[in-house]
Amino acid sequence: MLFKQQVLLRQKLFVLGSLAIGSLLYLVARVGSLDRLQPLCPIDSRFGPRGQDEIPLRALQFKRGLLHEFRKGNATKEQVRLHNLVQQLPKAIIIGVRKGGTRALLEMLNLHPAVVKASQEIHFFDNDENYAKGIEWYRKKMPFSYPHQITIEKSPAYFITEEVPERIYKMNSSIKLLIIVREPTTRAISDYTQVLEGKERKNKTYYKFEKLAIDPNTCEVNTKYKAVRTSIYTKHLERWLKYFPIEQFHIVDGDRLITEPLPELQLVEKFLNLPPRISQYNLYFNATRGFYCLRFNIVFNKCLAGSKGRIHPEVDTSVINKLRKFFHPFNQKFYQITGRTFNWP
Protein backbone atom coordinates (compact mmCIF):
# COMPACT_ATOMS: atom_id res chain seq x y z
CA MET A 1 0.00 0.00 0.00
CA LEU A 2 2.78 2.35 0.98
CA PHE A 3 4.71 1.45 -2.18
CA LYS A 4 1.70 2.34 -4.43
CA GLN A 5 1.35 5.73 -2.72
CA GLN A 6 5.05 6.46 -3.31
CA VAL A 7 4.70 5.57 -7.01
CA LEU A 8 1.65 7.84 -7.39
CA LEU A 9 3.49 10.69 -5.66
CA ARG A 10 6.49 10.33 -8.00
CA GLN A 11 4.17 10.40 -11.03
CA LYS A 12 2.48 13.63 -9.83
CA LEU A 13 5.82 15.27 -9.18
CA PHE A 14 7.03 14.26 -12.64
CA VAL A 15 3.93 15.75 -14.30
CA LEU A 16 4.19 19.00 -12.30
CA GLY A 17 7.90 19.26 -13.08
CA SER A 18 7.27 18.76 -16.78
CA LEU A 19 4.62 21.48 -16.75
CA ALA A 20 6.92 23.90 -14.94
CA ILE A 21 9.80 23.30 -17.36
CA GLY A 22 7.46 23.66 -20.34
CA SER A 23 6.08 26.95 -19.04
CA LEU A 24 9.58 28.26 -18.45
CA LEU A 25 10.68 27.34 -21.98
CA TYR A 26 7.54 29.04 -23.40
CA LEU A 27 8.25 32.26 -21.51
CA VAL A 28 11.86 32.32 -22.71
CA ALA A 29 10.71 31.87 -26.29
CA ARG A 30 7.98 34.49 -25.83
CA VAL A 31 10.36 37.13 -24.49
CA GLY A 32 12.68 36.52 -27.41
CA SER A 33 9.88 37.00 -29.88
CA LEU A 34 8.70 40.20 -28.12
CA ASP A 35 12.11 41.74 -28.68
CA ARG A 36 11.51 41.43 -32.39
CA LEU A 37 8.03 42.94 -32.25
CA GLN A 38 7.25 46.67 -32.37
CA PRO A 39 5.87 47.63 -28.94
CA LEU A 40 2.28 48.84 -28.85
CA CYS A 41 2.11 52.32 -27.33
CA PRO A 42 -1.23 53.29 -25.74
CA ILE A 43 -0.81 56.79 -27.18
CA ASP A 44 -0.34 55.42 -30.68
CA SER A 45 -3.42 53.23 -30.44
CA ARG A 46 -5.41 56.19 -29.12
CA PHE A 47 -4.60 58.18 -32.24
CA GLY A 48 -6.00 55.45 -34.47
CA PRO A 49 -4.62 53.93 -37.71
CA ARG A 50 -1.33 55.35 -38.96
CA GLY A 51 -1.13 56.82 -42.45
CA GLN A 52 1.62 58.16 -44.63
CA ASP A 53 0.88 61.78 -43.78
CA GLU A 54 0.60 61.25 -40.04
CA ILE A 55 3.05 62.34 -37.39
CA PRO A 56 5.53 59.57 -36.40
CA LEU A 57 5.06 58.40 -32.84
CA ARG A 58 8.74 59.04 -32.11
CA ALA A 59 8.10 62.76 -32.67
CA LEU A 60 5.54 62.75 -29.87
CA GLN A 61 7.73 60.72 -27.55
CA PHE A 62 10.76 62.88 -28.20
CA LYS A 63 8.74 66.05 -27.84
CA ARG A 64 7.56 65.06 -24.36
CA GLY A 65 10.94 63.85 -23.14
CA LEU A 66 14.28 64.74 -24.68
CA LEU A 67 12.94 67.94 -26.22
CA HIS A 68 12.80 69.33 -22.71
CA GLU A 69 16.59 69.08 -22.56
CA PHE A 70 16.90 71.04 -25.81
CA ARG A 71 14.70 73.80 -24.43
CA LYS A 72 16.93 74.04 -21.36
CA GLY A 73 19.97 74.42 -23.60
CA ASN A 74 21.54 71.13 -22.53
CA ALA A 75 21.93 69.76 -26.06
CA THR A 76 25.01 69.95 -28.26
CA LYS A 77 24.92 71.19 -31.85
CA GLU A 78 25.64 67.64 -32.98
CA GLN A 79 22.61 66.28 -31.07
CA VAL A 80 20.40 68.94 -32.64
CA ARG A 81 21.69 68.04 -36.11
CA LEU A 82 21.28 64.28 -35.61
CA HIS A 83 17.69 64.65 -34.45
CA ASN A 84 16.84 66.93 -37.38
CA LEU A 85 15.62 69.66 -35.05
CA VAL A 86 15.14 73.28 -36.05
CA GLN A 87 13.94 76.54 -34.53
CA GLN A 88 11.10 77.64 -36.78
CA LEU A 89 9.24 80.91 -37.02
CA PRO A 90 5.62 80.48 -35.92
CA LYS A 91 3.11 79.34 -38.53
CA ALA A 92 0.31 80.46 -36.20
CA ILE A 93 0.12 83.04 -33.42
CA ILE A 94 -2.44 83.49 -30.67
CA ILE A 95 -2.65 87.28 -30.83
CA GLY A 96 -5.23 87.83 -28.09
CA VAL A 97 -7.14 88.71 -26.17
CA ARG A 98 -5.80 89.32 -22.68
CA LYS A 99 -7.80 87.35 -20.07
CA GLY A 100 -9.64 85.59 -22.86
CA GLY A 101 -7.98 82.23 -22.24
CA THR A 102 -4.81 82.50 -24.32
CA ARG A 103 -2.70 80.37 -21.96
CA ALA A 104 -5.35 77.66 -21.72
CA LEU A 105 -5.69 77.58 -25.51
CA LEU A 106 -1.91 77.33 -26.04
CA GLU A 107 -1.50 74.52 -23.50
CA MET A 108 -4.44 72.58 -24.93
CA LEU A 109 -3.16 72.89 -28.51
CA ASN A 110 0.18 71.58 -27.25
CA LEU A 111 -1.60 68.25 -26.72
CA HIS A 112 -1.37 67.77 -30.49
CA PRO A 113 1.81 65.93 -31.55
CA ALA A 114 2.25 68.28 -34.53
CA VAL A 115 2.24 71.41 -32.35
CA VAL A 116 5.19 72.83 -30.43
CA LYS A 117 4.61 75.87 -28.22
CA ALA A 118 6.82 78.72 -27.12
CA SER A 119 6.75 78.49 -23.34
CA GLN A 120 6.97 82.22 -22.64
CA GLU A 121 5.30 85.25 -24.19
CA ILE A 122 7.93 86.63 -26.56
CA HIS A 123 6.53 90.18 -26.97
CA PHE A 124 8.51 90.62 -30.16
CA PHE A 125 6.04 92.56 -32.30
CA ASP A 126 4.58 94.79 -29.56
CA ASN A 127 7.88 95.75 -27.93
CA ASP A 128 10.01 98.24 -29.88
CA GLU A 129 13.22 97.20 -28.13
CA ASN A 130 12.66 93.52 -28.89
CA TYR A 131 11.55 94.22 -32.46
CA ALA A 132 14.73 96.17 -33.11
CA LYS A 133 16.73 93.01 -32.35
CA GLY A 134 15.51 91.50 -35.62
CA ILE A 135 13.76 88.41 -36.89
CA GLU A 136 16.66 86.06 -36.12
CA TRP A 137 16.48 87.05 -32.46
CA TYR A 138 12.79 86.14 -32.58
CA ARG A 139 13.51 82.81 -34.26
CA LYS A 140 16.03 81.89 -31.57
CA LYS A 141 13.34 82.42 -28.95
CA MET A 142 11.33 79.61 -30.52
CA PRO A 143 11.48 76.01 -29.24
CA PHE A 144 13.25 73.23 -31.14
CA SER A 145 10.91 71.19 -33.31
CA TYR A 146 10.79 68.79 -36.23
CA PRO A 147 10.34 70.40 -39.67
CA HIS A 148 6.83 68.93 -40.04
CA GLN A 149 5.64 70.40 -36.73
CA ILE A 150 3.94 73.78 -36.26
CA THR A 151 5.39 76.29 -33.83
CA ILE A 152 2.84 78.48 -32.04
CA GLU A 153 3.45 81.42 -29.72
CA LYS A 154 1.03 83.63 -27.84
CA SER A 155 1.32 87.25 -26.77
CA PRO A 156 -2.15 88.73 -26.12
CA ALA A 157 -0.84 92.30 -26.21
CA TYR A 158 -0.43 91.86 -29.97
CA PHE A 159 -4.17 92.26 -30.57
CA ILE A 160 -4.43 95.78 -29.17
CA THR A 161 -1.01 97.22 -30.20
CA GLU A 162 -1.25 99.40 -33.31
CA GLU A 163 2.11 98.53 -34.89
CA VAL A 164 1.74 94.75 -34.62
CA PRO A 165 -0.45 93.87 -37.66
CA GLU A 166 1.97 95.48 -40.11
CA ARG A 167 5.00 93.92 -38.40
CA ILE A 168 3.56 90.42 -38.50
CA TYR A 169 2.47 90.93 -42.11
CA LYS A 170 6.06 91.78 -43.07
CA MET A 171 7.25 88.53 -41.46
CA ASN A 172 4.59 86.27 -42.99
CA SER A 173 1.58 87.58 -44.89
CA SER A 174 -0.10 84.14 -44.91
CA ILE A 175 0.28 83.35 -41.19
CA LYS A 176 -2.75 81.97 -39.32
CA LEU A 177 -4.03 84.14 -36.47
CA LEU A 178 -5.99 82.94 -33.45
CA ILE A 179 -8.15 85.23 -31.31
CA ILE A 180 -9.84 83.90 -28.19
CA VAL A 181 -12.61 86.04 -26.74
CA ARG A 182 -14.93 86.01 -23.75
CA GLU A 183 -18.05 87.96 -22.93
CA PRO A 184 -16.65 91.54 -22.92
CA THR A 185 -17.85 92.65 -19.49
CA THR A 186 -16.68 89.45 -17.81
CA ARG A 187 -13.32 89.79 -19.57
CA ALA A 188 -12.94 93.38 -18.37
CA ILE A 189 -13.65 92.38 -14.77
CA SER A 190 -11.19 89.49 -15.08
CA ASP A 191 -8.58 91.93 -16.39
CA TYR A 192 -9.19 94.20 -13.40
CA THR A 193 -9.00 91.24 -11.00
CA GLN A 194 -5.55 90.24 -12.23
CA VAL A 195 -4.21 93.78 -11.76
CA LEU A 196 -5.89 94.02 -8.35
CA GLU A 197 -4.22 90.82 -7.18
CA GLY A 198 -0.83 92.18 -8.23
CA LYS A 199 -1.45 95.38 -6.27
CA GLU A 200 -2.51 93.44 -3.17
CA ARG A 201 0.64 91.29 -3.29
CA LYS A 202 2.67 94.53 -3.09
CA ASN A 203 0.42 95.90 -0.31
CA LYS A 204 -0.76 98.68 -2.60
CA THR A 205 -4.23 100.18 -2.73
CA TYR A 206 -6.30 100.21 -5.91
CA TYR A 207 -9.52 101.79 -7.10
CA LYS A 208 -12.71 99.80 -7.23
CA PHE A 209 -13.69 98.51 -10.66
CA GLU A 210 -16.76 100.75 -10.78
CA LYS A 211 -14.66 103.89 -10.36
CA LEU A 212 -12.32 102.89 -13.19
CA ALA A 213 -14.95 101.64 -15.64
CA ILE A 214 -17.31 104.61 -15.27
CA ASP A 215 -16.23 108.20 -15.84
CA PRO A 216 -17.27 110.09 -12.66
CA ASN A 217 -17.77 113.33 -14.58
CA THR A 218 -20.11 112.03 -17.27
CA CYS A 219 -21.39 108.83 -15.57
CA GLU A 220 -20.76 107.08 -18.89
CA VAL A 221 -18.46 104.16 -19.70
CA ASN A 222 -14.81 105.20 -19.50
CA THR A 223 -13.28 104.14 -22.82
CA LYS A 224 -9.88 105.42 -21.67
CA TYR A 225 -9.73 102.56 -19.15
CA LYS A 226 -7.62 99.83 -20.80
CA ALA A 227 -9.74 96.93 -19.50
CA VAL A 228 -12.81 98.44 -21.19
CA ARG A 229 -10.96 99.42 -24.37
CA THR A 230 -9.56 95.89 -24.83
CA SER A 231 -13.08 94.44 -24.77
CA ILE A 232 -14.15 96.50 -27.82
CA TYR A 233 -13.04 93.61 -30.03
CA THR A 234 -14.32 94.95 -33.33
CA LYS A 235 -12.24 98.15 -33.11
CA HIS A 236 -9.01 96.18 -32.81
CA LEU A 237 -9.98 93.58 -35.40
CA GLU A 238 -10.70 96.29 -37.99
CA ARG A 239 -7.07 97.41 -37.70
CA TRP A 240 -5.88 93.85 -38.43
CA LEU A 241 -8.19 93.54 -41.43
CA LYS A 242 -6.21 96.27 -43.19
CA TYR A 243 -3.44 93.69 -43.59
CA PHE A 244 -5.02 90.23 -43.37
CA PRO A 245 -8.23 88.79 -44.86
CA ILE A 246 -10.79 87.47 -42.39
CA GLU A 247 -10.10 83.91 -43.62
CA GLN A 248 -6.71 84.01 -41.87
CA PHE A 249 -8.37 84.54 -38.48
CA HIS A 250 -10.04 81.97 -36.31
CA ILE A 251 -12.17 83.12 -33.38
CA VAL A 252 -12.18 80.83 -30.34
CA ASP A 253 -14.99 80.97 -27.78
CA GLY A 254 -13.09 81.39 -24.50
CA ASP A 255 -16.20 80.83 -22.37
CA ARG A 256 -16.90 77.53 -24.10
CA LEU A 257 -13.24 76.49 -23.88
CA ILE A 258 -13.67 76.50 -20.08
CA THR A 259 -16.86 74.42 -19.97
CA GLU A 260 -16.61 72.27 -23.12
CA PRO A 261 -13.09 72.49 -24.56
CA LEU A 262 -13.00 69.62 -27.06
CA PRO A 263 -15.34 71.08 -29.75
CA GLU A 264 -13.38 74.34 -29.70
CA LEU A 265 -10.06 72.53 -30.05
CA GLN A 266 -11.39 70.45 -32.93
CA LEU A 267 -12.33 73.66 -34.77
CA VAL A 268 -8.80 74.97 -34.28
CA GLU A 269 -7.30 71.70 -35.56
CA LYS A 270 -9.37 72.10 -38.71
CA PHE A 271 -8.36 75.77 -39.12
CA LEU A 272 -4.66 74.88 -38.80
CA ASN A 273 -5.04 71.98 -41.26
CA LEU A 274 -3.91 69.51 -38.62
CA PRO A 275 -5.04 65.86 -38.57
CA PRO A 276 -7.52 65.37 -35.70
CA ARG A 277 -5.55 64.10 -32.72
CA ILE A 278 -6.92 65.76 -29.58
CA SER A 279 -9.65 63.63 -28.05
CA GLN A 280 -11.71 63.46 -24.88
CA TYR A 281 -8.99 61.18 -23.51
CA ASN A 282 -6.70 64.22 -23.36
CA LEU A 283 -9.09 66.31 -21.27
CA TYR A 284 -10.46 65.48 -17.84
CA PHE A 285 -12.42 67.67 -15.45
CA ASN A 286 -10.75 68.41 -12.14
CA ALA A 287 -13.56 69.00 -9.66
CA THR A 288 -11.19 70.50 -7.08
CA ARG A 289 -9.87 73.11 -9.49
CA GLY A 290 -13.14 73.55 -11.38
CA PHE A 291 -11.27 73.35 -14.70
CA TYR A 292 -10.36 70.80 -17.31
CA CYS A 293 -6.85 69.43 -16.96
CA LEU A 294 -4.67 67.91 -19.69
CA ARG A 295 -3.66 64.28 -20.16
CA PHE A 296 -0.73 63.85 -22.56
CA ASN A 297 -0.34 60.11 -21.98
CA ILE A 298 -0.85 57.45 -19.32
CA VAL A 299 1.83 58.95 -17.05
CA PHE A 300 1.94 62.69 -17.81
CA ASN A 301 -0.92 64.98 -16.75
CA LYS A 302 -0.97 68.75 -16.35
CA CYS A 303 -3.34 71.33 -14.86
CA LEU A 304 -3.20 75.06 -15.54
CA ALA A 305 -1.61 77.37 -13.00
CA GLY A 306 -3.47 78.14 -9.80
CA SER A 307 -3.88 81.76 -10.89
CA LYS A 308 -6.46 80.61 -13.45
CA GLY A 309 -10.05 80.95 -12.28
CA ARG A 310 -9.55 83.83 -9.83
CA ILE A 311 -12.67 84.81 -7.89
CA HIS A 312 -13.95 88.14 -9.24
CA PRO A 313 -14.94 90.91 -6.86
CA GLU A 314 -18.60 91.82 -6.64
CA VAL A 315 -19.46 94.59 -9.08
CA ASP A 316 -22.50 96.85 -8.86
CA THR A 317 -25.28 95.44 -11.06
CA SER A 318 -26.07 98.82 -12.60
CA VAL A 319 -22.44 99.14 -13.75
CA ILE A 320 -22.52 95.66 -15.29
CA ASN A 321 -25.74 96.51 -17.13
CA LYS A 322 -24.30 99.82 -18.35
CA LEU A 323 -21.21 98.05 -19.68
CA ARG A 324 -23.24 95.35 -21.44
CA LYS A 325 -25.41 97.98 -23.08
CA PHE A 326 -22.28 99.85 -24.17
CA PHE A 327 -20.62 96.74 -25.66
CA HIS A 328 -23.78 95.49 -27.41
CA PRO A 329 -23.44 97.37 -30.76
CA PHE A 330 -19.73 96.55 -30.94
CA ASN A 331 -20.54 92.89 -30.31
CA GLN A 332 -23.10 92.87 -33.11
CA LYS A 333 -20.53 94.25 -35.53
CA PHE A 334 -17.98 91.69 -34.33
CA TYR A 335 -20.47 88.87 -35.07
CA GLN A 336 -21.08 90.30 -38.54
CA ILE A 337 -17.39 90.58 -39.43
CA THR A 338 -16.29 87.20 -38.07
CA GLY A 339 -19.37 85.19 -39.01
CA ARG A 340 -19.51 83.77 -35.49
CA THR A 341 -22.27 84.61 -33.01
CA PHE A 342 -21.93 84.37 -29.23
CA ASN A 343 -24.61 84.32 -26.55
CA TRP A 344 -23.49 87.58 -25.01
CA PRO A 345 -26.05 89.90 -23.36
XYZ file of C-alpha atoms in Angstrom:
345
model
C 0.000 0.000 0.000
C 2.782 2.351 0.980
C 4.712 1.447 -2.181
C 1.699 2.340 -4.428
C 1.354 5.731 -2.715
C 5.049 6.459 -3.313
C 4.697 5.568 -7.012
C 1.651 7.844 -7.386
C 3.492 10.691 -5.660
C 6.488 10.326 -8.000
C 4.166 10.403 -11.030
C 2.476 13.625 -9.826
C 5.818 15.274 -9.177
C 7.030 14.262 -12.639
C 3.927 15.752 -14.297
C 4.193 19.002 -12.296
C 7.902 19.260 -13.081
C 7.272 18.762 -16.781
C 4.619 21.476 -16.754
C 6.925 23.898 -14.938
C 9.798 23.297 -17.364
C 7.458 23.655 -20.341
C 6.084 26.948 -19.038
C 9.584 28.264 -18.451
C 10.680 27.345 -21.980
C 7.539 29.038 -23.402
C 8.253 32.256 -21.507
C 11.856 32.319 -22.709
C 10.715 31.869 -26.291
C 7.982 34.493 -25.833
C 10.365 37.134 -24.487
C 12.678 36.518 -27.410
C 9.877 37.005 -29.883
C 8.695 40.201 -28.124
C 12.111 41.737 -28.680
C 11.507 41.428 -32.391
C 8.029 42.944 -32.254
C 7.248 46.673 -32.371
C 5.875 47.632 -28.936
C 2.279 48.841 -28.847
C 2.105 52.318 -27.332
C -1.231 53.286 -25.740
C -0.809 56.793 -27.181
C -0.337 55.424 -30.678
C -3.422 53.233 -30.444
C -5.408 56.194 -29.121
C -4.605 58.184 -32.241
C -5.998 55.446 -34.474
C -4.615 53.933 -37.715
C -1.332 55.350 -38.963
C -1.125 56.815 -42.449
C 1.625 58.164 -44.631
C 0.885 61.785 -43.777
C 0.600 61.248 -40.043
C 3.053 62.335 -37.392
C 5.531 59.574 -36.398
C 5.055 58.401 -32.842
C 8.735 59.040 -32.109
C 8.097 62.756 -32.672
C 5.539 62.753 -29.875
C 7.734 60.720 -27.547
C 10.756 62.883 -28.201
C 8.736 66.049 -27.842
C 7.562 65.060 -24.362
C 10.944 63.845 -23.142
C 14.275 64.736 -24.679
C 12.940 67.941 -26.224
C 12.799 69.331 -22.712
C 16.588 69.085 -22.561
C 16.902 71.036 -25.807
C 14.702 73.801 -24.430
C 16.929 74.041 -21.355
C 19.968 74.416 -23.603
C 21.540 71.131 -22.525
C 21.931 69.762 -26.055
C 25.009 69.955 -28.265
C 24.917 71.187 -31.852
C 25.637 67.638 -32.984
C 22.609 66.281 -31.070
C 20.395 68.942 -32.640
C 21.690 68.040 -36.113
C 21.280 64.281 -35.608
C 17.689 64.650 -34.446
C 16.845 66.932 -37.382
C 15.616 69.658 -35.049
C 15.142 73.281 -36.053
C 13.939 76.538 -34.528
C 11.098 77.638 -36.783
C 9.242 80.912 -37.017
C 5.618 80.483 -35.923
C 3.113 79.344 -38.532
C 0.308 80.460 -36.201
C 0.121 83.042 -33.424
C -2.436 83.488 -30.670
C -2.653 87.278 -30.831
C -5.229 87.827 -28.088
C -7.140 88.711 -26.170
C -5.800 89.324 -22.675
C -7.803 87.352 -20.072
C -9.642 85.592 -22.864
C -7.979 82.225 -22.236
C -4.814 82.501 -24.317
C -2.697 80.370 -21.962
C -5.347 77.656 -21.717
C -5.689 77.580 -25.506
C -1.914 77.326 -26.043
C -1.498 74.519 -23.498
C -4.438 72.579 -24.927
C -3.157 72.890 -28.506
C 0.183 71.579 -27.253
C -1.603 68.250 -26.718
C -1.366 67.772 -30.487
C 1.808 65.925 -31.552
C 2.252 68.278 -34.531
C 2.238 71.413 -32.346
C 5.194 72.832 -30.426
C 4.607 75.866 -28.220
C 6.820 78.718 -27.120
C 6.747 78.487 -23.335
C 6.966 82.217 -22.645
C 5.303 85.252 -24.191
C 7.933 86.634 -26.560
C 6.532 90.176 -26.971
C 8.514 90.624 -30.163
C 6.042 92.557 -32.298
C 4.580 94.786 -29.563
C 7.881 95.748 -27.930
C 10.012 98.241 -29.882
C 13.218 97.204 -28.128
C 12.665 93.521 -28.892
C 11.547 94.221 -32.457
C 14.733 96.171 -33.114
C 16.734 93.010 -32.346
C 15.509 91.500 -35.615
C 13.761 88.415 -36.891
C 16.656 86.058 -36.120
C 16.478 87.051 -32.458
C 12.786 86.144 -32.581
C 13.510 82.809 -34.263
C 16.029 81.886 -31.575
C 13.337 82.422 -28.954
C 11.328 79.606 -30.524
C 11.480 76.008 -29.238
C 13.253 73.231 -31.138
C 10.914 71.193 -33.314
C 10.791 68.793 -36.228
C 10.335 70.399 -39.667
C 6.827 68.933 -40.041
C 5.637 70.405 -36.726
C 3.944 73.778 -36.264
C 5.393 76.293 -33.829
C 2.841 78.484 -32.042
C 3.449 81.420 -29.722
C 1.031 83.627 -27.842
C 1.322 87.254 -26.765
C -2.154 88.728 -26.124
C -0.844 92.304 -26.206
C -0.427 91.864 -29.974
C -4.167 92.261 -30.567
C -4.433 95.784 -29.172
C -1.015 97.215 -30.197
C -1.248 99.399 -33.310
C 2.107 98.534 -34.891
C 1.738 94.748 -34.619
C -0.447 93.867 -37.662
C 1.967 95.479 -40.113
C 5.000 93.923 -38.403
C 3.564 90.416 -38.500
C 2.472 90.927 -42.106
C 6.060 91.785 -43.070
C 7.248 88.534 -41.464
C 4.588 86.269 -42.985
C 1.578 87.580 -44.894
C -0.095 84.136 -44.906
C 0.276 83.347 -41.186
C -2.749 81.975 -39.317
C -4.035 84.141 -36.470
C -5.993 82.936 -33.453
C -8.150 85.229 -31.314
C -9.843 83.897 -28.194
C -12.612 86.044 -26.743
C -14.925 86.012 -23.750
C -18.053 87.964 -22.928
C -16.654 91.536 -22.919
C -17.848 92.654 -19.485
C -16.678 89.450 -17.810
C -13.321 89.789 -19.571
C -12.935 93.382 -18.373
C -13.651 92.379 -14.766
C -11.189 89.487 -15.076
C -8.576 91.930 -16.394
C -9.186 94.201 -13.398
C -9.003 91.235 -10.995
C -5.552 90.241 -12.232
C -4.205 93.784 -11.760
C -5.893 94.019 -8.351
C -4.217 90.820 -7.183
C -0.829 92.176 -8.225
C -1.449 95.378 -6.267
C -2.514 93.436 -3.168
C 0.644 91.293 -3.291
C 2.668 94.532 -3.089
C 0.416 95.901 -0.309
C -0.758 98.683 -2.601
C -4.229 100.185 -2.729
C -6.304 100.214 -5.911
C -9.518 101.788 -7.095
C -12.709 99.796 -7.234
C -13.691 98.508 -10.664
C -16.760 100.752 -10.785
C -14.663 103.890 -10.360
C -12.317 102.891 -13.195
C -14.952 101.639 -15.641
C -17.313 104.607 -15.272
C -16.234 108.202 -15.842
C -17.268 110.086 -12.658
C -17.765 113.334 -14.576
C -20.106 112.032 -17.270
C -21.385 108.832 -15.570
C -20.757 107.076 -18.892
C -18.462 104.163 -19.699
C -14.808 105.202 -19.495
C -13.280 104.141 -22.821
C -9.885 105.417 -21.669
C -9.727 102.560 -19.151
C -7.623 99.833 -20.798
C -9.743 96.931 -19.501
C -12.808 98.445 -21.188
C -10.963 99.422 -24.372
C -9.555 95.888 -24.828
C -13.082 94.437 -24.772
C -14.148 96.496 -27.817
C -13.039 93.607 -30.029
C -14.317 94.951 -33.334
C -12.243 98.154 -33.105
C -9.009 96.179 -32.806
C -9.984 93.580 -35.401
C -10.701 96.295 -37.994
C -7.070 97.412 -37.703
C -5.885 93.845 -38.426
C -8.193 93.537 -41.429
C -6.208 96.275 -43.189
C -3.438 93.694 -43.591
C -5.022 90.230 -43.366
C -8.229 88.788 -44.855
C -10.793 87.474 -42.387
C -10.096 83.913 -43.619
C -6.710 84.013 -41.867
C -8.365 84.541 -38.479
C -10.043 81.966 -36.306
C -12.175 83.118 -33.384
C -12.184 80.830 -30.345
C -14.993 80.970 -27.780
C -13.091 81.391 -24.501
C -16.196 80.829 -22.372
C -16.902 77.529 -24.104
C -13.238 76.490 -23.881
C -13.674 76.498 -20.084
C -16.863 74.422 -19.975
C -16.613 72.275 -23.124
C -13.090 72.490 -24.556
C -12.998 69.617 -27.060
C -15.343 71.078 -29.750
C -13.385 74.345 -29.704
C -10.061 72.534 -30.049
C -11.389 70.453 -32.933
C -12.333 73.656 -34.770
C -8.797 74.970 -34.277
C -7.297 71.701 -35.557
C -9.366 72.102 -38.710
C -8.355 75.767 -39.119
C -4.660 74.876 -38.796
C -5.045 71.977 -41.259
C -3.912 69.508 -38.618
C -5.037 65.858 -38.569
C -7.521 65.371 -35.701
C -5.549 64.101 -32.724
C -6.922 65.764 -29.580
C -9.653 63.633 -28.052
C -11.712 63.463 -24.879
C -8.994 61.185 -23.511
C -6.697 64.218 -23.359
C -9.092 66.315 -21.266
C -10.464 65.484 -17.841
C -12.422 67.670 -15.447
C -10.746 68.415 -12.135
C -13.561 69.001 -9.656
C -11.192 70.501 -7.076
C -9.874 73.108 -9.493
C -13.136 73.549 -11.379
C -11.265 73.349 -14.699
C -10.358 70.795 -17.306
C -6.845 69.425 -16.961
C -4.673 67.913 -19.690
C -3.656 64.283 -20.164
C -0.727 63.855 -22.558
C -0.338 60.114 -21.976
C -0.851 57.452 -19.320
C 1.834 58.946 -17.054
C 1.938 62.695 -17.811
C -0.923 64.977 -16.755
C -0.971 68.746 -16.348
C -3.336 71.327 -14.857
C -3.198 75.057 -15.539
C -1.605 77.372 -12.996
C -3.470 78.139 -9.796
C -3.879 81.765 -10.891
C -6.461 80.614 -13.445
C -10.046 80.953 -12.276
C -9.551 83.833 -9.828
C -12.670 84.809 -7.893
C -13.947 88.136 -9.241
C -14.943 90.915 -6.855
C -18.602 91.819 -6.643
C -19.462 94.593 -9.079
C -22.504 96.849 -8.863
C -25.276 95.437 -11.058
C -26.066 98.822 -12.597
C -22.439 99.139 -13.751
C -22.525 95.658 -15.290
C -25.736 96.506 -17.130
C -24.300 99.818 -18.353
C -21.207 98.048 -19.684
C -23.239 95.354 -21.436
C -25.410 97.981 -23.078
C -22.282 99.849 -24.172
C -20.621 96.742 -25.664
C -23.782 95.489 -27.413
C -23.440 97.374 -30.761
C -19.725 96.550 -30.941
C -20.537 92.887 -30.307
C -23.101 92.866 -33.111
C -20.534 94.252 -35.530
C -17.980 91.686 -34.333
C -20.472 88.872 -35.075
C -21.084 90.295 -38.537
C -17.386 90.576 -39.431
C -16.292 87.196 -38.074
C -19.375 85.190 -39.013
C -19.515 83.768 -35.493
C -22.274 84.613 -33.011
C -21.930 84.367 -29.231
C -24.612 84.325 -26.548
C -23.487 87.581 -25.010
C -26.048 89.900 -23.361
